[in-house]
Coordinates of C-alpha atoms in Angstrom, one line a residue:
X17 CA 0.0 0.0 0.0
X18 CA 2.5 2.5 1.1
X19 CA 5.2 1.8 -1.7
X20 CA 1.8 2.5 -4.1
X21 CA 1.1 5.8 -2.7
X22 CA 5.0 6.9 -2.9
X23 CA 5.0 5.6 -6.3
X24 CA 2.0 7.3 -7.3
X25 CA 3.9 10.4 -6.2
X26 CA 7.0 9.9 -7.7
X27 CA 5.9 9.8 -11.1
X28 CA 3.2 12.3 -10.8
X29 CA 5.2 15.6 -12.1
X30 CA 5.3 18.1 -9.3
X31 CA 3.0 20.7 -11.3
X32 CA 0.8 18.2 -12.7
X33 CA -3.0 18.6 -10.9
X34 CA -6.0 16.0 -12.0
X35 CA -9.6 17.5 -11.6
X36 CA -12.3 15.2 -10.1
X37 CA -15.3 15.0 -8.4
X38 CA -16.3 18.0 -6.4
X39 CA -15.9 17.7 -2.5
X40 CA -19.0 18.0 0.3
X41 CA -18.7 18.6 3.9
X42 CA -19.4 16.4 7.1
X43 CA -18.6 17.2 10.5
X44 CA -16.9 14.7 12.4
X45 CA -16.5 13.7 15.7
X46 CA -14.6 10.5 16.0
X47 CA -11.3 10.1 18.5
X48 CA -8.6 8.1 16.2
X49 CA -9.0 5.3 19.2
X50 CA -10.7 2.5 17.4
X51 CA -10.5 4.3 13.9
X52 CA -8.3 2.5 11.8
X53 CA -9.8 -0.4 12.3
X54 CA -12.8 1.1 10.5
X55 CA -10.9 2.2 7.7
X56 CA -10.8 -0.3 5.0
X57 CA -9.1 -0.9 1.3
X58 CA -5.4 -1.6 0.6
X59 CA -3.9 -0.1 -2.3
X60 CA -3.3 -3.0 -4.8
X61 CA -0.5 -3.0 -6.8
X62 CA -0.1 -0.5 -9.9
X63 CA -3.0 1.4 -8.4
X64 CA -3.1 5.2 -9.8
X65 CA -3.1 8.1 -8.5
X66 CA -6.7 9.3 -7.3
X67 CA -8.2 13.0 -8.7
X68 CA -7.4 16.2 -7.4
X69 CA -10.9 18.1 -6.4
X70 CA -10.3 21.7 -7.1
X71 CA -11.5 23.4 -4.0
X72 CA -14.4 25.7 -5.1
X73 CA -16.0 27.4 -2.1
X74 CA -17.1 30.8 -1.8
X75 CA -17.1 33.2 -4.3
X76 CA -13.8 34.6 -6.1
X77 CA -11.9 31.2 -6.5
X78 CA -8.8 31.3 -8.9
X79 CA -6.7 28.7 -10.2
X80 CA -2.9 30.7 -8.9
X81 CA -0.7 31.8 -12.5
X82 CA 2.4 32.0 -11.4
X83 CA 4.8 34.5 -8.9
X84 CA 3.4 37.9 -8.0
X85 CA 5.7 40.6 -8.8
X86 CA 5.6 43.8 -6.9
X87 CA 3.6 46.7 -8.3
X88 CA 1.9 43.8 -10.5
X89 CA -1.8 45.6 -9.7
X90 CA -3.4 41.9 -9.7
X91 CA -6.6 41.1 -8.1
X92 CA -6.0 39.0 -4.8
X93 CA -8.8 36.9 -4.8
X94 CA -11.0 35.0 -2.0
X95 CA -9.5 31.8 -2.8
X96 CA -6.7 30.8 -4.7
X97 CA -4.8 27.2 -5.4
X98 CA -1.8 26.4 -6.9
X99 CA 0.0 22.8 -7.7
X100 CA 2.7 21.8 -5.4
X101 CA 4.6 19.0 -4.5
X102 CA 2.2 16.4 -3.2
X103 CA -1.5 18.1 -4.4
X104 CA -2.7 21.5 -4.2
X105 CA -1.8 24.6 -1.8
X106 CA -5.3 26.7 -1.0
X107 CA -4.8 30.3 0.2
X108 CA -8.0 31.8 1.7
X109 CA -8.0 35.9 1.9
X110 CA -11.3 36.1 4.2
X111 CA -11.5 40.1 3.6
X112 CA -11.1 39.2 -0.3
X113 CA -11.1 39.5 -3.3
X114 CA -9.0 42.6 -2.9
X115 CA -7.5 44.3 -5.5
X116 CA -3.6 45.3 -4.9
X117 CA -2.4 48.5 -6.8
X118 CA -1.8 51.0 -4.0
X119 CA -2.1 47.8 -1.5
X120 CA 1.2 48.2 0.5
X121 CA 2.2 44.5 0.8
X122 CA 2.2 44.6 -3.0
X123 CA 4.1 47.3 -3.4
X124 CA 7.7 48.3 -3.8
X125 CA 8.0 50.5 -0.3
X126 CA 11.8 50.9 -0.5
X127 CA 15.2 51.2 -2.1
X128 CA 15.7 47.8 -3.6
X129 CA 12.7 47.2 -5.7
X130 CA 10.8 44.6 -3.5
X131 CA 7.8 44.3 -1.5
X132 CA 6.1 42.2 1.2
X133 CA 4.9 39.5 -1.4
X134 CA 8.4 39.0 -3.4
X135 CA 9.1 36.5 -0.5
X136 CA 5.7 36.0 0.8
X137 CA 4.1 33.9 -2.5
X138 CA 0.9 32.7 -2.6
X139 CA 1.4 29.4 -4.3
X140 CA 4.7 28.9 -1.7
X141 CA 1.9 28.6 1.5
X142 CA 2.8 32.4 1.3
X143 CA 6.8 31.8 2.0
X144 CA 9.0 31.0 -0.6
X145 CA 10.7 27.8 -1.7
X146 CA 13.8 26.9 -3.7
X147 CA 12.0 25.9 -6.5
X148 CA 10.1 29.5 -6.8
X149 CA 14.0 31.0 -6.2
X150 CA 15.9 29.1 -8.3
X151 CA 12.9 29.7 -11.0
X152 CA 13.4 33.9 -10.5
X153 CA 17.0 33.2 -10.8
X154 CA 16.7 31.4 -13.9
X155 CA 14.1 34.3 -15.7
X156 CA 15.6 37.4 -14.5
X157 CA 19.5 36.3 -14.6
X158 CA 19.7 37.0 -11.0
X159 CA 18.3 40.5 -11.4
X160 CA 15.0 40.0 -9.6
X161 CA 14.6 42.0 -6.2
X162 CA 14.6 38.9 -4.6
X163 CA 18.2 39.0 -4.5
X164 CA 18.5 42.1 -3.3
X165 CA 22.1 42.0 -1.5
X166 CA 21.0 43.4 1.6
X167 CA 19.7 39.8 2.6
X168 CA 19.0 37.5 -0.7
X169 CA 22.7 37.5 -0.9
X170 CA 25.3 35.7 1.4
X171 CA 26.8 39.4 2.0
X172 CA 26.3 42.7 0.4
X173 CA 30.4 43.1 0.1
X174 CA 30.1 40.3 -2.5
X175 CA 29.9 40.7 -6.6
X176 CA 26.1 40.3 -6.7
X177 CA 26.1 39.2 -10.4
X178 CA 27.7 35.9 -9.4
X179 CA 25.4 33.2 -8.2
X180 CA 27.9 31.9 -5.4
X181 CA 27.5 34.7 -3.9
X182 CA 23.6 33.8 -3.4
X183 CA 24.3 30.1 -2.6
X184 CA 22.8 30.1 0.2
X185 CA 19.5 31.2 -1.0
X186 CA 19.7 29.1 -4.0
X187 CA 20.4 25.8 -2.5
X188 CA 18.7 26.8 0.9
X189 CA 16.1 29.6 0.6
X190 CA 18.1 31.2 3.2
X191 CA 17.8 35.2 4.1
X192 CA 20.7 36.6 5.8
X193 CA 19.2 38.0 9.1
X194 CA 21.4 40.7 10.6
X195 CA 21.2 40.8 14.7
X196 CA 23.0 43.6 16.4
X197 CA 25.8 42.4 18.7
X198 CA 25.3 42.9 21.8
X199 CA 21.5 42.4 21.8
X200 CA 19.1 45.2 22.1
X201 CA 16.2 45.2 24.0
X202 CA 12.5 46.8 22.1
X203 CA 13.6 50.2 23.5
X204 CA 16.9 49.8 21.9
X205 CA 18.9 49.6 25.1
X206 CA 21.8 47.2 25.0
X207 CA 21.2 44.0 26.9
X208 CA 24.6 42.9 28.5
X209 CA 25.2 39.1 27.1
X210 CA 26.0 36.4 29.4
X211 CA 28.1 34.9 26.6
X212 CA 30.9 35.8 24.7
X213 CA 30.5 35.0 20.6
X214 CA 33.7 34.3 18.2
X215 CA 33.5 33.5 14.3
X216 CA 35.0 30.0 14.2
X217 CA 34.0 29.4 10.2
X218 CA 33.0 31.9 7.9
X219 CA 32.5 30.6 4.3
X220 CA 30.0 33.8 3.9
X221 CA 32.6 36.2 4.5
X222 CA 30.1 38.7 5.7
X223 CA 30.5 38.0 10.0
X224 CA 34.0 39.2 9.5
X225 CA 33.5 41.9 7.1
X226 CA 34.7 45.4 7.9
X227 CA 31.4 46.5 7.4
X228 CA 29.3 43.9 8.3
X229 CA 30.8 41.9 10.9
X230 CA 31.2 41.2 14.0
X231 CA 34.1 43.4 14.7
X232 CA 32.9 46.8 12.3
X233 CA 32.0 49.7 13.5
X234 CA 28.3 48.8 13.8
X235 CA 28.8 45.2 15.9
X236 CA 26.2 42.7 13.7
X237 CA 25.7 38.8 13.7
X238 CA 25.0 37.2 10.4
X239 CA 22.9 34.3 10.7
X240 CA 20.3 32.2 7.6
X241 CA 17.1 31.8 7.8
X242 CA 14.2 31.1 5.8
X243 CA 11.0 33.4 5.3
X244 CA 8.1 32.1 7.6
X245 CA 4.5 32.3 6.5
X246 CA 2.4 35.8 6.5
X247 CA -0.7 33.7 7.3
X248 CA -2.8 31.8 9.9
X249 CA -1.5 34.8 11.8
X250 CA -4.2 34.6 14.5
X251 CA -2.8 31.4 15.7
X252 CA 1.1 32.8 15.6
X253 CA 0.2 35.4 17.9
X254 CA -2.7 33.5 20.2
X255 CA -1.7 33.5 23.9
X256 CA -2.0 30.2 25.2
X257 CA -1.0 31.1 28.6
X258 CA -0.3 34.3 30.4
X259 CA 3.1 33.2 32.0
X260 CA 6.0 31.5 30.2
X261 CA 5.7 27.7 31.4
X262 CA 9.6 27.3 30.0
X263 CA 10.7 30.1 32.5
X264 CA 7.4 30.8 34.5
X265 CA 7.6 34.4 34.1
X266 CA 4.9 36.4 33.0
X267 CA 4.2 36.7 28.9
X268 CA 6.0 40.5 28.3
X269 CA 2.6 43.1 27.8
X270 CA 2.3 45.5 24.5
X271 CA 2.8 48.8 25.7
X272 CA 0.4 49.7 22.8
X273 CA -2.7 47.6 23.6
X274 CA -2.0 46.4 27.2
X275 CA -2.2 42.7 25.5
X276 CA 0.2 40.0 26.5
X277 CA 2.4 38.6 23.4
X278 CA 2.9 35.3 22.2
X279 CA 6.4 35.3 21.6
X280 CA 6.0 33.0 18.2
X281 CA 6.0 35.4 15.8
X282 CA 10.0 35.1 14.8
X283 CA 12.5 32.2 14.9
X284 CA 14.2 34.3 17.9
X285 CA 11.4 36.1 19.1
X286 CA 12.7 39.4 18.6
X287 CA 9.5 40.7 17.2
X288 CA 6.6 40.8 20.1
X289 CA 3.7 42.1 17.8
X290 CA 2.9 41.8 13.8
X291 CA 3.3 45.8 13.6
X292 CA 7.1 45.4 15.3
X293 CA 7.1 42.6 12.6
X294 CA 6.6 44.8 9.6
X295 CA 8.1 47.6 10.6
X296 CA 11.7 45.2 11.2
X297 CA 10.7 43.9 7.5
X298 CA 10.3 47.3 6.1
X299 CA 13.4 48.5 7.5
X300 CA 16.1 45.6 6.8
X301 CA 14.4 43.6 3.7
X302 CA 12.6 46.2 1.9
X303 CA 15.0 49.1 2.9
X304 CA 12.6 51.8 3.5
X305 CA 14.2 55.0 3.7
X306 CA 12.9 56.8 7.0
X307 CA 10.0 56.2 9.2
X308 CA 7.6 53.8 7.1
X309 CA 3.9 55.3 6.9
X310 CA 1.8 53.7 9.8
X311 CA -1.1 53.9 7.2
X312 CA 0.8 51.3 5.4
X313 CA 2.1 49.4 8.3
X314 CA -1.9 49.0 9.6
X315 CA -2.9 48.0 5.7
X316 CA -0.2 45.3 5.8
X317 CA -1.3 43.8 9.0
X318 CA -4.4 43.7 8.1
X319 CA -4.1 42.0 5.2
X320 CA -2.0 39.5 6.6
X321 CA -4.4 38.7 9.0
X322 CA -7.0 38.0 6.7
X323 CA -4.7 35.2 5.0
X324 CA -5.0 31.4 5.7
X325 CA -3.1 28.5 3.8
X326 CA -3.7 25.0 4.1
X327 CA -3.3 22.2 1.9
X328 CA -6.7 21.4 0.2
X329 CA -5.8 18.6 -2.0
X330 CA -3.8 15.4 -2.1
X331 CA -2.6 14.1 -5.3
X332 CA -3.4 10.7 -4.3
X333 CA -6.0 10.9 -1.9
X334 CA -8.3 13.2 -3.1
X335 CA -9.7 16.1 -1.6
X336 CA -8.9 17.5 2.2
X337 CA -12.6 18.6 2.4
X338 CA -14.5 15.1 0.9
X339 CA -16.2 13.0 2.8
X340 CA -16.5 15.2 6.5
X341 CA -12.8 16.0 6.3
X342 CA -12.2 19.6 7.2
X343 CA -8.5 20.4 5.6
X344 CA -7.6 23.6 3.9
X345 CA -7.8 26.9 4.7
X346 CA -11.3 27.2 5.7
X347 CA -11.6 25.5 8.4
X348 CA -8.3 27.9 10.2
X349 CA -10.4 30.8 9.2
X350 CA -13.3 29.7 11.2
X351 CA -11.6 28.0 14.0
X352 CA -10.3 29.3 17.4
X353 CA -6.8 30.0 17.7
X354 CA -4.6 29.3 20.8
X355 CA -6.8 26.2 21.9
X356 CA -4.4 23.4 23.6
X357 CA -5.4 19.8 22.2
X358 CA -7.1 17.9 24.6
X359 CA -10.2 15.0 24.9
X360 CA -12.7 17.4 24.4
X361 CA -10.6 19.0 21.6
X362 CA -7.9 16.7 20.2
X363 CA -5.3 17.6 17.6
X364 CA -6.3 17.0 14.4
X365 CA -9.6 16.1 14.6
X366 CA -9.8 17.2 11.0
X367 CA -9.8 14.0 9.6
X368 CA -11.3 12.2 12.2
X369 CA -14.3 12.1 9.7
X370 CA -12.3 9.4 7.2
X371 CA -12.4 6.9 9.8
X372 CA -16.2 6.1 8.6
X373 CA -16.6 2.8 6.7
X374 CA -17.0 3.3 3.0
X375 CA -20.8 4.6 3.6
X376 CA -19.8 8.0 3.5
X377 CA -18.1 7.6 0.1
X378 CA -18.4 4.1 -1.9
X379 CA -16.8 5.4 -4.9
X380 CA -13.7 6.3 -3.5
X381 CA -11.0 4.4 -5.1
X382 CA -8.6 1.8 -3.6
X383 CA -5.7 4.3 -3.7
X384 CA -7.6 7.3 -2.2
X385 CA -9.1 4.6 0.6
X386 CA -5.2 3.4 1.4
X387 CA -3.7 7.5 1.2
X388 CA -6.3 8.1 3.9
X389 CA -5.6 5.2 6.1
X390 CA -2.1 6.1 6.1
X391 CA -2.8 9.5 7.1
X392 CA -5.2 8.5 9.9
X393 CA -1.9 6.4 10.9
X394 CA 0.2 9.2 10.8
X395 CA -2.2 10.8 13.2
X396 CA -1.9 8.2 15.1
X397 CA 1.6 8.1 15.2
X398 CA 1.8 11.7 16.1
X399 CA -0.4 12.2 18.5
X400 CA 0.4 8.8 21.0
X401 CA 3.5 7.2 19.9
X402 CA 6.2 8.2 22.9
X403 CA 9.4 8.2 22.6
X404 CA 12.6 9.9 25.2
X405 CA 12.7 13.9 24.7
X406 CA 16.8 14.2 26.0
X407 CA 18.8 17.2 26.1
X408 CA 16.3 19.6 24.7
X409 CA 16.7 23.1 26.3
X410 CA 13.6 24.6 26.9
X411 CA 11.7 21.2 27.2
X412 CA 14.1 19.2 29.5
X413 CA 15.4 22.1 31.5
X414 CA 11.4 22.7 32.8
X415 CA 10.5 20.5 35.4
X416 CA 9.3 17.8 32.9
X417 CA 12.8 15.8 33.7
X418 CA 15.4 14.8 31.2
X419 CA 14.4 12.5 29.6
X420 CA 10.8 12.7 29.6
X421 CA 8.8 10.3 27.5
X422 CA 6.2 11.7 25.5
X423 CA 4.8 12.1 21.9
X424 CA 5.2 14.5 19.0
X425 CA 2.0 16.5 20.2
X426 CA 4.3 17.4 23.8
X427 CA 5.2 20.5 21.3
X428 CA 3.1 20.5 18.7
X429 CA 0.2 21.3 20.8
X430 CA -2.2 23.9 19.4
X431 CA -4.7 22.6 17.8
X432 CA -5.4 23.0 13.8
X433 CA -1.6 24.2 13.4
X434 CA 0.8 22.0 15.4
X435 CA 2.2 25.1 17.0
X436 CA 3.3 25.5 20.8
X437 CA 0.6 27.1 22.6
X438 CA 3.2 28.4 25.0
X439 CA 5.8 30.2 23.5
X440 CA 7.8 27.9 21.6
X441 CA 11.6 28.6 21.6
X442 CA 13.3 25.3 22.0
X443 CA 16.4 23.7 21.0
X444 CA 16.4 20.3 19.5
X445 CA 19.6 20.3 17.8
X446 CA 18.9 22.0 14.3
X447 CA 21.5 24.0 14.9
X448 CA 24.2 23.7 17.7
X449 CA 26.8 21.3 17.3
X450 CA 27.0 17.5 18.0
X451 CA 23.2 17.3 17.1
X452 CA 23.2 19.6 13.8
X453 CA 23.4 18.0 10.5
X454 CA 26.5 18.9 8.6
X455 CA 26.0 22.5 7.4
X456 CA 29.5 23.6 5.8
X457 CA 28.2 26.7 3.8
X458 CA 26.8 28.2 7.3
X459 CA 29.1 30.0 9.8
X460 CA 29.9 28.2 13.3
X461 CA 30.5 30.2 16.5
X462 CA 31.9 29.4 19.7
X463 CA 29.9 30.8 22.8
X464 CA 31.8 30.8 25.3
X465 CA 29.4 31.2 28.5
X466 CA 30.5 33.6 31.6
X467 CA 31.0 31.6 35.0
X468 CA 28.8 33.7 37.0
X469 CA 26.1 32.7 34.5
X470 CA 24.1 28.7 34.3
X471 CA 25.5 27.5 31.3
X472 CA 23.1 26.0 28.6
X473 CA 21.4 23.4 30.0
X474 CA 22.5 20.4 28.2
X475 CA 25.8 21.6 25.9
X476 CA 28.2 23.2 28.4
X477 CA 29.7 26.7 29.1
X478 CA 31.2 26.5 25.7
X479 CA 28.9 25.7 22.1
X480 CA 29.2 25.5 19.4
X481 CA 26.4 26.7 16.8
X482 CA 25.2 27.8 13.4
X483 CA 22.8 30.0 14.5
X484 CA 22.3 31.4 18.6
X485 CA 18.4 31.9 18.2
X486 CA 16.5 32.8 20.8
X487 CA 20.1 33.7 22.8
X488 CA 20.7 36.8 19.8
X489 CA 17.4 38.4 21.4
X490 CA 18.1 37.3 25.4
X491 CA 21.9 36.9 25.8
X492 CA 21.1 34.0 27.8
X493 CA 23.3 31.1 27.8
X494 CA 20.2 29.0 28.6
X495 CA 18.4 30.1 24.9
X496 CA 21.6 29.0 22.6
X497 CA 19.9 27.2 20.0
X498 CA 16.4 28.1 20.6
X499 CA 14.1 28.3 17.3
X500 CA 10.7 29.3 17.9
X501 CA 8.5 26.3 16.7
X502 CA 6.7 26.7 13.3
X503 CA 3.3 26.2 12.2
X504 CA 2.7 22.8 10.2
X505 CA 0.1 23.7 8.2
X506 CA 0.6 24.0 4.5
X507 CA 4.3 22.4 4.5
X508 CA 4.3 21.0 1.1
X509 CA 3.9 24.2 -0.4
X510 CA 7.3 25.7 1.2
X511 CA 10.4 23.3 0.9
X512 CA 12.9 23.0 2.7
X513 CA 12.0 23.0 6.6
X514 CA 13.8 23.7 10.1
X515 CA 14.7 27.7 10.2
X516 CA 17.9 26.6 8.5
X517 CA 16.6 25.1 5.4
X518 CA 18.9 22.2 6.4
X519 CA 15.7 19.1 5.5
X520 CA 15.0 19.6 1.8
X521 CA 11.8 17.2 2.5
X522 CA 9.0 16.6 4.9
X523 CA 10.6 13.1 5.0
X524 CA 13.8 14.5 5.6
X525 CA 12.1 16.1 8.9
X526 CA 10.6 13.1 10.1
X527 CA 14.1 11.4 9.6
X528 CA 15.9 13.9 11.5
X529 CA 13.6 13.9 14.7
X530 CA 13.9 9.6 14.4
X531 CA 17.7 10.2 14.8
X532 CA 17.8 12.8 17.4
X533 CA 15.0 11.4 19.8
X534 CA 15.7 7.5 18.2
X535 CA 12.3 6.9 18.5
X536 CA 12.7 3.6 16.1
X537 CA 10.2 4.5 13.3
X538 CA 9.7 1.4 11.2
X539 CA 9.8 2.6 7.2
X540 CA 5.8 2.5 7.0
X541 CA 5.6 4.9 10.3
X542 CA 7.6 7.2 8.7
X543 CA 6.0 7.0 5.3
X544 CA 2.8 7.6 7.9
X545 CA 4.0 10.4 9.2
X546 CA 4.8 12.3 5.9
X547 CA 2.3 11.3 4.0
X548 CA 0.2 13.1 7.3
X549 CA 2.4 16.1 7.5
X550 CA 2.0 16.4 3.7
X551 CA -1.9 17.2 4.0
X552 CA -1.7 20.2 6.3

C-alpha cells in the first residue's frame, strides 16, 4: 500500500494537478482510538493516483498563474490554489477579493525594488521555496529584487552578479538576518550578554567583514534563515497562557494595547507584535528610507491577518474537504486560535471524519481509501506514539525531567496548526553542534558562557552553533539554540524545513527527529507520518 502511494507520487510531475469530483462537507467527531480499524481498502499494486478536487468554495476562487511581482496591480482573490509537490496549496483571503495597486504589501515600499509579497508567495503557502528562487534566478539572470544583497545574498560586500555569492538562497532559501551584537532590547537599550561569541567558520565572508561583521563599527551577527509564513497569523500570535511555562515568568505586555504577546512570531522572538514585525521587515528587507507610513504598516497587517493557507488537495488521496474531512484553509479561518489539544478538543480532529466505513463515500477508489488510512496512521503516530525527549533546552530544562517520554504533540500542541501554545523557543539540535546536520556553507560560532552565569542546560559553558536563536534576542546562555517552533500547516507548499533550510523534504524532517530522539520508526511509520504532514 505504502510503496503504491510513494509511487504514485513519484511519477506524478510536481506541477501536474487531476480534476475530479467535487468535494462535500461532514462534521466529524470520531477520537482516532478505534479508527483504523474502521478504515478499509489496501492499495493494490499499480494502483493510480486518485483526482485532485479543485477546491471551489465561496465566491472569487482562482486557479494561482504564477509568482506575484511587486507593483503587478493583480486582483488578490478570496481563494486561490496552486499545484505543489504532493496536491494542491489553498490560500483563503477572508477580507477578499481585494484588489492590490496602492495595496502596501504589494508594493515596492523601498530602495531595492521589493515588497512584502516577493518573498511572501501565494502558491509557496505564502513563503517562498527553492523551487520559486531558483525559477526567479533562472528568468531574471539574478536580477529579480529577490536578490537584493542586503539579505537574498550571502553578504552585500560580495559581486552580486555571481550566483555563489547567493548560494545560500539558492540551494537553501536562506535570508541573511542581521542581529545587532550585543543584543538590544525593544527600547533599543543594550542587553549585556551572558556569553561571549567568536567567528570559528566563515564561508560567507560577511561575520567578519569590515562593514558587516562582528568586529565593524556597527557590531552585527550574520545568521540564515528562511522566510516564515504571512498567514494563519491569528494562531502565531494567540496567547495560550499568560506566563512563560519554560521560564514561569509572566508573557511581556504591549505597551500599545495592554495585550500580553505570544512570543512566536520570529524564529528568535525578537519581534513581540505583527506591527514590530513589519516595521523590522520594512526597515532591513525592503530598505525603507525613514520612518515607514503607519497607514501602510496597519494596511499590511491587516491584510496579513485575513490570509490562511492550508493544503486542500492530495494528489493521491483526493480532496482534504471530501467525505466530512475539514482540511484547507477554511476550516483555520473559522476556528479558534490558541486552543491546547485535549479529549474534548484533540489535535487534528480534521480528519477524524475518514475513519467512517466506506458509507460515506463508496466510490472512493482503492488508492484514495489506502492514502487516507495512512494518514489517519500518521495521526496516530503523532499524537500517541512516545518516545525519550533528552537534552532539549527549553523542554528538559522545565520540570518535565530529562528525559521525559512523551509524543510529537508534547510540542506541537495547538490545535489545527501543530504550534506551541506556550511560547515555543526550543532547542532540538537543528543548529548547535553534535546534534546539527553537517552545514559547511553556514558560519559556526563558539559561545563561550560567563562563570557567574548557568551554562546551557545540556551543551556546556562552551557551544558550538550555526545560528544562537533565541540567545541573539536574550543573551542568555540558557536560549543558545532556541528556534521558535513553526506552524505545520501548509508544509508542502514551502520546501525546505527547520529555520535553517537544512531538511530539503517533509521526510527528511521526520528522519531527523527519528535520529535525534531514536524513536525507532519502522519505514511505513515514517511514510505515515509524511504522508500526514504532507496534508496540512
Amino acid at each position: 500500500m505504502d510503496q503504491t502511494i510513494m509511487s504514485a507520487r513519484t511519477f506524478a510531475g510536481p506541477h501536474q494537478r487531476r480534476r475530479g469530483s467535487r468535494h462535500h462537507r461532514r462534521c466529524a467527531a470520531l477520537s482516532i482510538a478505534g479508527a483504523l480499524a474502521a478504515v478499509s481498502g489496501m492499495a493494490p499494486a499499480g494502483a493510480g493516483s486518485a483526482a485532485v478536487a479543485p477546491y471551489h468554495g465561496g465566491t472569487a476562487h482562482s486557479t494561482g498563474t504564477g509568482y506575484w511581482t511587486p507593483n503587478s496591480a493583480r486582483t488578490f482573490p478570496r481563494l486561490v490554489e496552486y499545484p505543489d509537490a504532493t496536491g494542491t496549496i489553498a490560500v483563503l483571503n477572508a477580507d477578499g477579493p481585494t484588489a492590490t495597486r496602492g495595496n502596501p504589501f504589494f508594493t515596492a515600499l523601498g530602495t531595492n525594488g521589493r515588497a512584502c509579497v516577493t518573498c511572501h508567495q501565494p502558491d509557496d503557502g505564502m513563503s517562498v521555496s527553492v523551487a520559486t528562487i531558483r525559477a526567479r534566478w533562472r528568468a531574471t539572470g539574478g536580477r529579480d529584487p529577490l536578490f537584493a544583497a542586503i539579505d537574498g545574498s550571502n553578504c552585500p560586500s560580495l559581486p552580486q552578479n555571481l550566483r555563489k555569492s547567493h548560494s545560500l538562497l539558492l540551494h537553501h532559501g536562506l535570508f541573511r538576518i542581521a542581529r545587532p551584537w550585543p543584543p538590544r532590547d525593544p527600547d533599543g537599550r543594550v542587553i549585556t550578554p551572558q556569553f561571549t561569541i567568536q567567528v570559528v567558520r566563515d564561508p560567507t565572508g560577511c561575520n567578519l567583514d569590515p562593514k558587516y561583521g562582528l568586529y565593524s563599527r556597527h557590531p552585527m551577527i550574520s545568521v540564515f534563515r528562511r522566510p516564515r509564513p504571512a498567514a494563519n497569523l491569528k494562531y502565531v500570535t494567540a496567547v495560550g497562557f499568560t506566563f512563560d511555562p519554560k521560564d514561569g515568568l509572566p508573557l511581556p505586555i504591549d505597551p500599545e494595547t495592554g495585550l500580553r504577546m505570544s512570543g512566536n512570531i520570529l524564529a528568535d522572538a525578537r519581534a513581540g507584535t505583527l506591527k514590530a514585525q513589519v516595521l523590522d521587515a520594512m526597515r532591513t528587507h525592503l530598505q525603507v528610507r525613514g520612518n515607514p507610513n503607519p497607514a501602510d504598516v496597519a494596511k499590511v497587517i491587516a491584510f496579513e491577518s485575513s490570509l490562511y493557507t492550508a493544503q486542500i488537495a492530495d494528489r493521491v488521496g483526493g480532496s482534504l474537504t471530501a467525505d466530512g474531512a475539514t482540511g484547507g484553509p477554511e476550516a483555520l479561518a473559522t476556528g479558534k486560535p490558541g486552543e491546547l489539544n485535549s479529549p474534548q478538543h484533540p489535535q487534528w480532529s480534521e480528519f477524524f471524519a475518514w475513519a467512517r466505513k466506506n458509507r460515506a463515500r463508496p466510490s472512493a477508489t482503492p488508492a484514495e481509501r489506502a492514502f487516507r488510512a495512512s494518514v489517519l496512521r500518521g495521526i496516530e503516530l503523532f499524537t500517541k506514539k512516545t518516545f525519550l525527549v533528552r537534552d532539549s533546552a527549553g523542554l528538559n530544562s522545565m520540570n518535565f525531567g530529562n528525559p521525559v517520554r512523551n509524543t510529537c504533540n508534547f510540542c506541537h500542541n495547538m490545535n489545527r496548526t501543530g504550534m506551541d501554545v506556550a511560547p515555543g523557543q526550543v532547542d532540538i539540535g537543528t543548529t548547535n553542534e553534535p546534534r546539527a546536520d553537517p552545514q559547511p556553507g553556514l558560519p559556526l560560532f563558539k559561545l563561550t558562557c560567563a562563570p557567574q552565569f548557568p551554562p546551557q542546560p545540556f551543551l556546556g559553558r562552551v557551544v558550538y552553533t550555526h545560528d544562537p536563536g533565541y540567545a541573539l534576542t536574550t543573551g542568555k546562555c540558557a536560549d543558545i539554540g532556541k528556534i521558535t517552533i513553526q506552524s505545520l500547516r501548509g508544509l508542502a507548499a514551502r520546501p525546505p524545513y527547520f529555520s535553517n533550510g537544512s531538511a530539503p523534504t517533509i521526510r527528511a524532517v521526520v528522519d531527523f527527529y527519528n535520529r535525534r530522539y531514536r524513536i525507532g520508526l519502522t519505514e511505513r511509520e515514517k511514510r505515515d507520518l509524511t504522508n500526514f504532514l504532507s496534508v496540512l
